[in-house]
Coordinates of C-alpha atoms and ligand atoms in Angstrom, one line a residue:
X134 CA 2.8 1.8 -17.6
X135 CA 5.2 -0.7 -18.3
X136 CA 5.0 -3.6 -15.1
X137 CA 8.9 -4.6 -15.9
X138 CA 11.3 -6.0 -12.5
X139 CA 15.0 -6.0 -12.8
X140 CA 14.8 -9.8 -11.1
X141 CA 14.5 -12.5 -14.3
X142 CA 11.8 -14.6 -11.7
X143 CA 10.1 -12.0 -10.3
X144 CA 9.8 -10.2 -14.3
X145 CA 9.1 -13.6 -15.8
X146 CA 6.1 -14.0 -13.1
X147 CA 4.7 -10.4 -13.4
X148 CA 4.4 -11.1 -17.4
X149 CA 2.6 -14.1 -16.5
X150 CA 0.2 -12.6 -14.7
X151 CA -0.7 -9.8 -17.3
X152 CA -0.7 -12.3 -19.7
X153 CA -3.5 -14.9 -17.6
X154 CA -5.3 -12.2 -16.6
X155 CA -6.6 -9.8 -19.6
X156 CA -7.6 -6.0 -18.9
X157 CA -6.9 -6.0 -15.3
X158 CA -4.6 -2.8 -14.9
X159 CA -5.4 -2.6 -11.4
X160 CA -4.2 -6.0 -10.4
X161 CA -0.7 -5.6 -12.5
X162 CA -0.1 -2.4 -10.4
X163 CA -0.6 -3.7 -7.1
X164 CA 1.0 -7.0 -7.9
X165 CA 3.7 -5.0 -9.2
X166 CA 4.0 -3.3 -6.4
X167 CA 4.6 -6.4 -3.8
X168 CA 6.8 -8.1 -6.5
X169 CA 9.0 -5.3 -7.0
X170 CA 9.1 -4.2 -3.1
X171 CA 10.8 -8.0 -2.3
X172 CA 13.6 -8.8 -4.0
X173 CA 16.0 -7.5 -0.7
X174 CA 14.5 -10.8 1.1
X175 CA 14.9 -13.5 -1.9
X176 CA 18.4 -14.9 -0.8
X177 CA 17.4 -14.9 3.2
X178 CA 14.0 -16.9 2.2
X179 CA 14.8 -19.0 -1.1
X180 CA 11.5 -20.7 -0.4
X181 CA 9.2 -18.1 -1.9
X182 CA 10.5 -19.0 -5.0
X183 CA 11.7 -22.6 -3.9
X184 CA 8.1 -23.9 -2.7
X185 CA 6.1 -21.3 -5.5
X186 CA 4.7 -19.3 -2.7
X187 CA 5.0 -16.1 -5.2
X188 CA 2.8 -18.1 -8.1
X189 CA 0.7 -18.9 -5.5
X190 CA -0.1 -16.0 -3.7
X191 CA -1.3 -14.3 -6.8
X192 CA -3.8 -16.5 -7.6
X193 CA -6.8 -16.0 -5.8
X194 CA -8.1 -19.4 -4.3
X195 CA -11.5 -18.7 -6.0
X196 CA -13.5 -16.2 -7.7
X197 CA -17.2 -16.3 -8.1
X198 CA -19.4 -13.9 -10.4
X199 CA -23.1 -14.0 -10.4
X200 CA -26.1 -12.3 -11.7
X201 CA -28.1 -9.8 -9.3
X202 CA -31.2 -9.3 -11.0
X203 CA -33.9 -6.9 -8.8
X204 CA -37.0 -4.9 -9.4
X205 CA -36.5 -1.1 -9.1
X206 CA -39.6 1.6 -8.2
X207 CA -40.9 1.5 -11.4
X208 CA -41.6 -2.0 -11.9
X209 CA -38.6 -2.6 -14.2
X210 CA -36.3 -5.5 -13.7
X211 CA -32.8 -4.4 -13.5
X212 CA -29.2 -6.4 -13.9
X213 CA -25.8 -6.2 -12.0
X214 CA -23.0 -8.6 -11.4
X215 CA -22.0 -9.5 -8.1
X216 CA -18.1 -10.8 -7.0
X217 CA -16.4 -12.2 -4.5
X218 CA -13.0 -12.7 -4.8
X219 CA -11.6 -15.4 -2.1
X220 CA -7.8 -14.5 -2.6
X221 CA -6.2 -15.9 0.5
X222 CA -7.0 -18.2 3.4
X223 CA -3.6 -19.4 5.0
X224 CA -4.1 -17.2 8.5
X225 CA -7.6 -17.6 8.9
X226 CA -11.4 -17.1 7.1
X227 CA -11.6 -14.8 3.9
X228 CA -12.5 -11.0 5.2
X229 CA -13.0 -8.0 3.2
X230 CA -15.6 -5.5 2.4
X231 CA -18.2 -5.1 -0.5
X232 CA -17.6 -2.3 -2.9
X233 CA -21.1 -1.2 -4.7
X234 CA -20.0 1.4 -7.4
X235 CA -20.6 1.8 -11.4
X236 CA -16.4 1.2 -11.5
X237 CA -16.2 -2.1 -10.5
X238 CA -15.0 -4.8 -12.1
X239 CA -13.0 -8.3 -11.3
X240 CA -9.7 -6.9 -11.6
X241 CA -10.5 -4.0 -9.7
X242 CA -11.6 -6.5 -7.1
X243 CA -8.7 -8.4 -7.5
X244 CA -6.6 -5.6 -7.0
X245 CA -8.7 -4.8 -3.4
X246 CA -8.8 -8.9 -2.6
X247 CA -4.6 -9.2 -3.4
X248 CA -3.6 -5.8 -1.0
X249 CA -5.9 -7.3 1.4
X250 CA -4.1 -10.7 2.1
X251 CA -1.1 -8.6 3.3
X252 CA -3.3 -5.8 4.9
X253 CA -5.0 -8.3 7.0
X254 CA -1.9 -10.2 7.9
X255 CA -0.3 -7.0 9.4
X256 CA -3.4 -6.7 11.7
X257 CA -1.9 -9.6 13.7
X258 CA -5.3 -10.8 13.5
X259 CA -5.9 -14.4 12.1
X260 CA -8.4 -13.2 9.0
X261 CA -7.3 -14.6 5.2
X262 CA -8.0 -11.5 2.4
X263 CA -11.0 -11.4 -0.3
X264 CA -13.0 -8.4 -1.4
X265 CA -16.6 -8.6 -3.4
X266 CA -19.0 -6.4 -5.0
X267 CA -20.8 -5.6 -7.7
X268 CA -20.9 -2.3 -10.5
X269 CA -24.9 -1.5 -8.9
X270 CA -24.3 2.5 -8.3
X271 CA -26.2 3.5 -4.8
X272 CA -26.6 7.2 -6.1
X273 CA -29.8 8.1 -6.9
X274 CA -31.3 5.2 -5.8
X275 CA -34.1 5.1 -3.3
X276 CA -33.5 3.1 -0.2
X277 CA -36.4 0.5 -1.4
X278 CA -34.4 0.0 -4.7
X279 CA -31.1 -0.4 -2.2
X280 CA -32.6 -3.1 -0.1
X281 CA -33.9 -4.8 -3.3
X282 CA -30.6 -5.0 -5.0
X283 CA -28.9 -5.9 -1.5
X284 CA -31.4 -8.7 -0.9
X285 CA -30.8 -10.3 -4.4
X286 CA -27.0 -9.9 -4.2
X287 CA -27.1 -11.9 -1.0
X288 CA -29.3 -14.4 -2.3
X289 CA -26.9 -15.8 -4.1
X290 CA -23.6 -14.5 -2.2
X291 CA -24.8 -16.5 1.2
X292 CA -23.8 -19.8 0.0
X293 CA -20.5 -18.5 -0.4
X294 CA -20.1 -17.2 2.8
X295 CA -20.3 -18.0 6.7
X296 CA -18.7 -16.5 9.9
X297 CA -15.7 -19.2 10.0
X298 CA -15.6 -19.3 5.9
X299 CA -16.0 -15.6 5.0
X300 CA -16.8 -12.7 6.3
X301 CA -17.7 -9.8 4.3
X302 CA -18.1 -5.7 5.2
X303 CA -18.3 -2.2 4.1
X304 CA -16.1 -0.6 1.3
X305 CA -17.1 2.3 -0.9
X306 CA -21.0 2.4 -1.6
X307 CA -21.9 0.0 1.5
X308 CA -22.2 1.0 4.9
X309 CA -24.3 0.4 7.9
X310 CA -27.1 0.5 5.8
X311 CA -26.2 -1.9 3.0
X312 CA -24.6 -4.5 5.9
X313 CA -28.3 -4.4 7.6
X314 CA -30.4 -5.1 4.5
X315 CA -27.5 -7.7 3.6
X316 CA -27.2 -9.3 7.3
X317 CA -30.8 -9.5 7.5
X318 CA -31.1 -11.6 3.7
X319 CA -28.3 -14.2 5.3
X320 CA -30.1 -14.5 8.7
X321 CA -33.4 -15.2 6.8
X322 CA -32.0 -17.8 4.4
X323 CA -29.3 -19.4 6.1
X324 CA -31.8 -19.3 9.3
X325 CA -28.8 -18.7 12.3
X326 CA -28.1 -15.5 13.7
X327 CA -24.0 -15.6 13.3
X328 CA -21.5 -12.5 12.9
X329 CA -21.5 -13.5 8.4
X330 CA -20.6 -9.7 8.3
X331 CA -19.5 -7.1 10.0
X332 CA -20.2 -3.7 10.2
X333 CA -23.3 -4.2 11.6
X334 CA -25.7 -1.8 13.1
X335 CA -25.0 -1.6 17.0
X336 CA -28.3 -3.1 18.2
X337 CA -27.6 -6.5 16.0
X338 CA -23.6 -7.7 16.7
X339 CA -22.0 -4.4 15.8
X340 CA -19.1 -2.9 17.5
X341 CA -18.7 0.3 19.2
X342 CA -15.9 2.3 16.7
X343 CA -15.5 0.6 13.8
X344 CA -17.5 3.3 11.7
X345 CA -14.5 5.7 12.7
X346 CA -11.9 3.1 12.8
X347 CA -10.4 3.6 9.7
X348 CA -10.5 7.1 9.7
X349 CA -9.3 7.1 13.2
X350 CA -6.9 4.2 12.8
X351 CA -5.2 6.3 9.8
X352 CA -4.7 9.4 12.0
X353 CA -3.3 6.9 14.9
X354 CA -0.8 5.4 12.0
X355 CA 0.2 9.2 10.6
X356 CA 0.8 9.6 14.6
X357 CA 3.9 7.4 14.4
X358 CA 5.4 8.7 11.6
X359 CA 4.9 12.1 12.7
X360 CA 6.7 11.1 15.7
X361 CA 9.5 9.2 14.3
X362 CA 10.2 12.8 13.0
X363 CA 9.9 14.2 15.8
X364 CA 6.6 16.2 15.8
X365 CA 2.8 15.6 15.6
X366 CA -0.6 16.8 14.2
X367 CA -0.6 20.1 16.5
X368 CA -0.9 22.8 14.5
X369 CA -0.4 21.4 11.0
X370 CA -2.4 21.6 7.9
X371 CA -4.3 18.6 6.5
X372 CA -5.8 17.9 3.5
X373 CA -8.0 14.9 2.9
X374 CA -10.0 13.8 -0.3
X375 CA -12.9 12.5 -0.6
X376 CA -15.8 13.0 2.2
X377 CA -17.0 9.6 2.7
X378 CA -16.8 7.1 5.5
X379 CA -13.1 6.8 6.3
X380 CA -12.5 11.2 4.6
X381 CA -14.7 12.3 7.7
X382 CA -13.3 9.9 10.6
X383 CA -10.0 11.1 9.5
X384 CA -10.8 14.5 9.4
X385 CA -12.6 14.3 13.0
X386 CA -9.4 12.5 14.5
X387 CA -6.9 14.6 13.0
X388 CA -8.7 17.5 14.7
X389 CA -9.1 15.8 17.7
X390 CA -4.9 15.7 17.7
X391 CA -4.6 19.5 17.1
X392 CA -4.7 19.9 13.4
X393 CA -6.6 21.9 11.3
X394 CA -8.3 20.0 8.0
X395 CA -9.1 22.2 5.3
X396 CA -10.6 20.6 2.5
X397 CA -12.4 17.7 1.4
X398 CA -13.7 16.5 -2.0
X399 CA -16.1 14.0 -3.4
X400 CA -16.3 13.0 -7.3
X401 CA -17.7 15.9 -8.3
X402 CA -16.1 18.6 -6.5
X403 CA -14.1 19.9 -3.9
X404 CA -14.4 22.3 -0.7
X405 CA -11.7 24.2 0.7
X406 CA -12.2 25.9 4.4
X407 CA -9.0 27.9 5.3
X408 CA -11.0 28.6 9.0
X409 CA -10.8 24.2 9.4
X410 CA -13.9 22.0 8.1
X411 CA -16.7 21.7 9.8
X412 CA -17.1 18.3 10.8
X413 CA -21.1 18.8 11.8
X414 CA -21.9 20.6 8.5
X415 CA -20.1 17.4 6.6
X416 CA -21.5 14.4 8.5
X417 CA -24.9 16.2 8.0
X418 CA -24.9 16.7 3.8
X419 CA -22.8 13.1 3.7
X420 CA -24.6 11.2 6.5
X421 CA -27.7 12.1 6.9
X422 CA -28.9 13.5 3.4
X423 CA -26.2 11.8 1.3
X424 CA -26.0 14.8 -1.2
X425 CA -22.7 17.0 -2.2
X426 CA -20.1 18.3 -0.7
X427 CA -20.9 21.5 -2.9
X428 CA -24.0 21.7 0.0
X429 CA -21.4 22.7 2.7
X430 CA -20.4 26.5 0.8
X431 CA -24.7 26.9 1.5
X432 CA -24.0 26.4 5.3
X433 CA -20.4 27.6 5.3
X434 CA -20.6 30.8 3.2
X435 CA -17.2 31.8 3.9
X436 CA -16.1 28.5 2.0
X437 CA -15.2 28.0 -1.5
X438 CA -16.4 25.2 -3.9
X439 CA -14.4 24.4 -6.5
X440 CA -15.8 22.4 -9.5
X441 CA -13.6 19.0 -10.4
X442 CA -11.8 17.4 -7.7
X443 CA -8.6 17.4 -9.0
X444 CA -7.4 20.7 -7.4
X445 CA -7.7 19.6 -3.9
X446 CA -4.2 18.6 -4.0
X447 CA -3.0 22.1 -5.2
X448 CA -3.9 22.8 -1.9
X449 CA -1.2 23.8 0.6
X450 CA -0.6 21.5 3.5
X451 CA 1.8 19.6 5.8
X452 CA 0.0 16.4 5.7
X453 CA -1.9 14.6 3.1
X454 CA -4.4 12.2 3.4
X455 CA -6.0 10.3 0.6
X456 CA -9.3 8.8 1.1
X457 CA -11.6 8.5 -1.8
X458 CA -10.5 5.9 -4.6
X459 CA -7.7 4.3 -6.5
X460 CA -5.1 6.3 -8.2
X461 CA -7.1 9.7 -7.7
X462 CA -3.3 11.5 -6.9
X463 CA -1.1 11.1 -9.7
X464 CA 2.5 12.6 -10.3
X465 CA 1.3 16.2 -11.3
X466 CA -0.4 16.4 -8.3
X467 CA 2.2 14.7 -6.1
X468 CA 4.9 17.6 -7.8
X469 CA 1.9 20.3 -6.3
X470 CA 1.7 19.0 -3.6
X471 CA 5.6 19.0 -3.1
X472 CA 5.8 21.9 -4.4
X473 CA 3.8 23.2 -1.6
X474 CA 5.5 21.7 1.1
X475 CA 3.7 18.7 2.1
X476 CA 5.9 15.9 4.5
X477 CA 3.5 13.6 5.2
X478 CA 1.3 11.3 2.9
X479 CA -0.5 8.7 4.8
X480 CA -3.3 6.5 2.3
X481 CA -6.9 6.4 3.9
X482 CA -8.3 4.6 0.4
X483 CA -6.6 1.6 -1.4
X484 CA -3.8 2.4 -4.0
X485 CA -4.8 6.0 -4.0
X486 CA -1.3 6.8 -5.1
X487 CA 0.1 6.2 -8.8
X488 CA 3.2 4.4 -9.2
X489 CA 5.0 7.7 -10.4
X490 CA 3.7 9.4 -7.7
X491 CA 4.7 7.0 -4.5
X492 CA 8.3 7.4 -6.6
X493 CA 8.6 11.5 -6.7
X494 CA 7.3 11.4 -3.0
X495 CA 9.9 8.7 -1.8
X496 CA 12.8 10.9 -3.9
X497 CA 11.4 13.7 -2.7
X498 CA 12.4 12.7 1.5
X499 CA 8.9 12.8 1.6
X500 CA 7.3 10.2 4.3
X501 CA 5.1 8.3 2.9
X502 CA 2.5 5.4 4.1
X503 CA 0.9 2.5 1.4
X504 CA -3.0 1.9 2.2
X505 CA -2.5 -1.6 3.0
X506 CA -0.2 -0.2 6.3
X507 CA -2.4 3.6 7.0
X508 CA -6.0 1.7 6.4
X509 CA -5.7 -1.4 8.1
X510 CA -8.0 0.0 11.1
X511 CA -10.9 -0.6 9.7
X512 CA -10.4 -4.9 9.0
X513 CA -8.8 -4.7 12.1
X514 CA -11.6 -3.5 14.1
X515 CA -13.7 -5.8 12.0
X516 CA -11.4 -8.7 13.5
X517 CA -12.5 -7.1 17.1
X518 CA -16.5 -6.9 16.1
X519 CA -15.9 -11.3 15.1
X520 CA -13.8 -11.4 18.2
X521 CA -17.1 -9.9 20.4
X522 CA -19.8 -11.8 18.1
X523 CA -17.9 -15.2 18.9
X524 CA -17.8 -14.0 22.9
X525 CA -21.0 -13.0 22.4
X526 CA -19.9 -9.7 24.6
X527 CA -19.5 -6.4 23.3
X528 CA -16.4 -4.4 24.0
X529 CA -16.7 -0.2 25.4
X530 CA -16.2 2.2 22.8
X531 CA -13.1 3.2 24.6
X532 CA -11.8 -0.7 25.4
X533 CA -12.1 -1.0 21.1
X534 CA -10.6 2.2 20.6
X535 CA -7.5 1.6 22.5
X536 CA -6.8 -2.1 21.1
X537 CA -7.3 -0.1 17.7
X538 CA -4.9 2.3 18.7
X539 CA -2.3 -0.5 19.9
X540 CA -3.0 -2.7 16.3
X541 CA -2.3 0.4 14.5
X542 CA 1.4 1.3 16.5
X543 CA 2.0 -2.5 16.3
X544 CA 1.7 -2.1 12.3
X545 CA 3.7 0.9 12.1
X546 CA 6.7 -0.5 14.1
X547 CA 7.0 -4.0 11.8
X548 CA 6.6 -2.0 9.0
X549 CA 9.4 -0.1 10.4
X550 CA 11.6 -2.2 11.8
X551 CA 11.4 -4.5 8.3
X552 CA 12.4 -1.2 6.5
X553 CA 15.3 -0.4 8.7
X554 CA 16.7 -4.7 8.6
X555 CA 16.3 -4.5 4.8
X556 CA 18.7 -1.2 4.6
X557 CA 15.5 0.8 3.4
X558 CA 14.9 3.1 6.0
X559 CA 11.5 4.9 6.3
X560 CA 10.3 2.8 3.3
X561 CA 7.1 1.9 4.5
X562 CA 6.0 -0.1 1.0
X563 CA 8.5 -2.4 1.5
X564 CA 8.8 -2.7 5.3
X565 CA 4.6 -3.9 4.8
X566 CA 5.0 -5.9 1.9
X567 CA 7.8 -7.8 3.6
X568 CA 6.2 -7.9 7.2
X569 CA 2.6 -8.5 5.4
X570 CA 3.8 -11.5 3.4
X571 CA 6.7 -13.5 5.5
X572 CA 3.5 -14.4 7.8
X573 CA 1.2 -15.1 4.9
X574 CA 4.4 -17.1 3.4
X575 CA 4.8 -19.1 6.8
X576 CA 0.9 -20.5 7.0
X577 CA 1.3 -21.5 3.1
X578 CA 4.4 -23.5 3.7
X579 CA 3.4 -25.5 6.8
X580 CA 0.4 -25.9 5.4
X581 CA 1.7 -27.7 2.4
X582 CA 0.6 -27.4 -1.2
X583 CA -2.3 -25.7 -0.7
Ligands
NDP709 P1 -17.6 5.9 0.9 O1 -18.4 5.3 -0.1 O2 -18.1 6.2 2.2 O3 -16.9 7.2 0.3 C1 -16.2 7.2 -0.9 C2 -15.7 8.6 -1.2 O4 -14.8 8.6 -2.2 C3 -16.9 9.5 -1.6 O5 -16.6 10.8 -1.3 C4 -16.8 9.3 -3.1 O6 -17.4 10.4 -3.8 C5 -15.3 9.2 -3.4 N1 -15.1 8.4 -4.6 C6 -15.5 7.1 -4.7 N2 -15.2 6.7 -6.0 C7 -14.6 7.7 -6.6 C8 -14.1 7.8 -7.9 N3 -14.1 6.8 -8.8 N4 -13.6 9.1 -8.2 C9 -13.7 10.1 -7.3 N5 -14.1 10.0 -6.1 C10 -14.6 8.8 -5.7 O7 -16.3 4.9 0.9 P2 -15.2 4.7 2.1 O8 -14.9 6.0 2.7 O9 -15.6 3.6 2.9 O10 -13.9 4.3 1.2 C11 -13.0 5.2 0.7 C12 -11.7 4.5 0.4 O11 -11.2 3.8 1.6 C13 -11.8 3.3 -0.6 O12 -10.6 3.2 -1.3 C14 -11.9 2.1 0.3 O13 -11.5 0.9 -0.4 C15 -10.9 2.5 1.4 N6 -11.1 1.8 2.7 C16 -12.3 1.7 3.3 C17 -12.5 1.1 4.5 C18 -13.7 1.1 5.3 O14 -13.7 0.6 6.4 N7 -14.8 1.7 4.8 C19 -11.3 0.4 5.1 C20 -10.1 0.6 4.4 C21 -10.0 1.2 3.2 P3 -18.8 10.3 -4.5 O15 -19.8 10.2 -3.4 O16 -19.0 11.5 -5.4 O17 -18.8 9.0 -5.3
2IT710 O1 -10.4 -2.1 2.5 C1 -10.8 -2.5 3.6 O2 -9.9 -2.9 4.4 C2 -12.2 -2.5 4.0 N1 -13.0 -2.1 3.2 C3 -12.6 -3.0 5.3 C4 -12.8 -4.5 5.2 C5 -13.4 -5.2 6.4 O3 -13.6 -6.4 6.4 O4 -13.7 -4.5 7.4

């Protein structure tokens, strides 16, 4: 992929960032992306290039890599490398989950710590953007060797961190049981009891919703741009990858509104259910056994399996929603899915769409949402669980819900309403980017060179 822009400052800064940051594919595309998306606003706000709010914003503030050594069941000592990435603090303290997969890498973190400066900006929610992790894989692994690995990483991630510094959370691999083993590492050493993370289990500081917020939050999103068209989840056809923690919230929402979801996938494989998933079947293989999703054809006979998860978007459908990982729907399967009649693409996962791809859909009058817009539910709802830890109160299930609900129609409309004052109608990458950074770009300049 060639990461060229038509505008000589915003070109001559992309190639600077390739060139100061080696191997990081990730983090040229979703720079690229916000580069590209803002040249409509240069002559309205000369400062971002004026005051170097562009050369700044894509350098994170600081990056910190570590060693994570632990003791697995047999005795033998094993070695990962931990990250956090503290991109951005200008609207308030670093937040952003913890990805624990084999894939990871600093520019892969990078990528997740740079889209979540703007993601958390169009929250309206005063949290600043980082991501961390580490390449440990969770598969396999027994929940001893988990909590081993958990407890090390934190042992050196807690200086880093604190409930008014940064705040950290789940992403792919960690979930309510990673967020204990690590909450209860930074309460030991750090000796206070204070909302460091969040994502918490409900009996410690966690809040009611946000293990379906971003699965609900994306359905809520997909809900107003369903109805800027004129129409709604009743009665259409959804397709949604992956079959983790934000696949199955979307899957149960978007039934909740009337549609019927048939398929889901994980990394080996994917199911397809022309009779509608069943959600009970999933949350038991996913959630409570954390095995395959070829298990569900065993309880669901009438089900197919299908081997590589690929296929899943030659699927037919009305509205797709990605949900697994980065760049798992490229241009072939974007021209399937149009071929097929899709109108709707909403992102569940970060970057899930190639470049090519977000272009055939976009030429294609297809309506299409960027993660950093769909997804936000999930650091938003994070933003309510600090909110409640710093009351110490805890909200109703239904009183977090709604405010949910409201973040997510407030994000849709800047996005929007941006698209529509820029001349780009319905182009929900730039109507985000725009809304996402002007805020960012505001705190940076009356906050001096910082
Ligand atoms: P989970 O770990 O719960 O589930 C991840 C799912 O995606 C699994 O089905 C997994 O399959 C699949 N997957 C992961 N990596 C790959 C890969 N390299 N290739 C193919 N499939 C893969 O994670 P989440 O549901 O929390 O996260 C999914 C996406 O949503 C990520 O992009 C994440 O950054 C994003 N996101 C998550 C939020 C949250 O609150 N959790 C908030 C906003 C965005 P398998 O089990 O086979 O690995
Ligand atoms: O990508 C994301 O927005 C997340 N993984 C959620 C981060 C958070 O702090 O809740």
């Amino acid at each position: 992929m060639e990461y060229t822009i038509n505008h000589p400052y915003l070109n001559d800064l992309m190639q600077k960032v390739i060139a100061k940051n080696p191997s990081e594919p990730e983090f040229y595309q979703a720079v690229h992306e916000v580069l590209q998306s803002i040249e409509p606003i240069l002559d309205q706000h000369p400062e971002l290039i004026e005051k170097q709010i562009l050369d700044r914003l894509v350098e994170p503030e600081r990056q910190i890599m570590f060693r994570v050594a632990w003791v697995d069941d047999s005795g033998k000592i094993q070695v990962n490398r931990g990250f956090r990435v503290q991109f951005n603090s200008a609207i308030g303290p670093y937040k952003g989950g913890i990805r624990l997969h084999p894939s990871v890498n600093l520019g892969v973190l990078k990528f997740l710590g740079f889209e979540q400066v703007f993601k958390n900006s169009l929250t309206g929610l005063p949290m600043g953007g980082a991501k961390g992790g580490s390449d440990f894989d969770p598969k396999g692994k027994s929940d001893n060797e988990v909590m081993a690995f958990c407890q090390s990483f934190m042992r050196e991630l807690y200086r880093h961190i604190g409930p008014d510094l940064d705040v950290p959370a789940g992403d792919i691999g960690t979930g309510a049981r990673e967020v204990g083993f690590m909450f209860g590492q930074y309460k030991k050493i750090a000796n206070e009891f204070t909302g460091v993370l969040t994502g918490k289990g409900l009996s410690f500081g966690g809040s009611l919703a946000r293990t379906e917020a971003t699965g609900y939050g994306l359905c809520y999103f997909t809900n107003c741009m369903l109805a800027k068209k004129g129409t709604s989840f009743e009665g259409k056809t959804v397709v949604v990858s992956g079959a983790g923690n934000v696949a199955i919230y979307a899957t149960e929402k978007a039934q909740q509104l009337g549609a019927k979801v048939v398929a889901l996938c994980d990394s080996t494989g994917y199911i397809y259910d022309k009779d509608g998933i069943k959600l009970d079947v999933v949350k038991d293989i996913k959630e409570v056994r954390r095995a395959r999703i070829s298990e569900y054809v065993k309880a669901v006979p009438t089900a197919e399996y299908h081997d590589g998860r690929k296929g899943i978007w030659t699927i037919p459908c009305d509205i797709a929603l990605p949900c697994a990982t980065q760049n798992e729907l490229d241009l072939d399967d974007a021209k399937a899915l149009v071929a097929n009649g899709v109108k709707f693409v909403a992102e569940g996962a970060n970057m899930p769409t190639t470049p090519e791809a977000i272009a055939y859909f976009q030429s294609n009058n297809i309506y299409y949402a960027p993660g950093k817009a769909s997804n936000a539910g999930g650091v938003a709802t994070s933003g309510l669980e600090m909110a409640q830890n710093s009351m110490r109160y805890s909200w109703t299930f239904e009183e977090v819900d709604a405010k949910l609900k409201g973040i997510m129609e407030g994000i849709f409309k800047a996005a929007d309403e941006t698209a529509t004052k820029i001349g780009h109608e319905d182009n929900l990458v730039m109507g985000a980017n725009i809304a996402g950074l002007l805020k960012v770009a505001n705190a940076m300049l009356a906050q001096g060179c910082i």
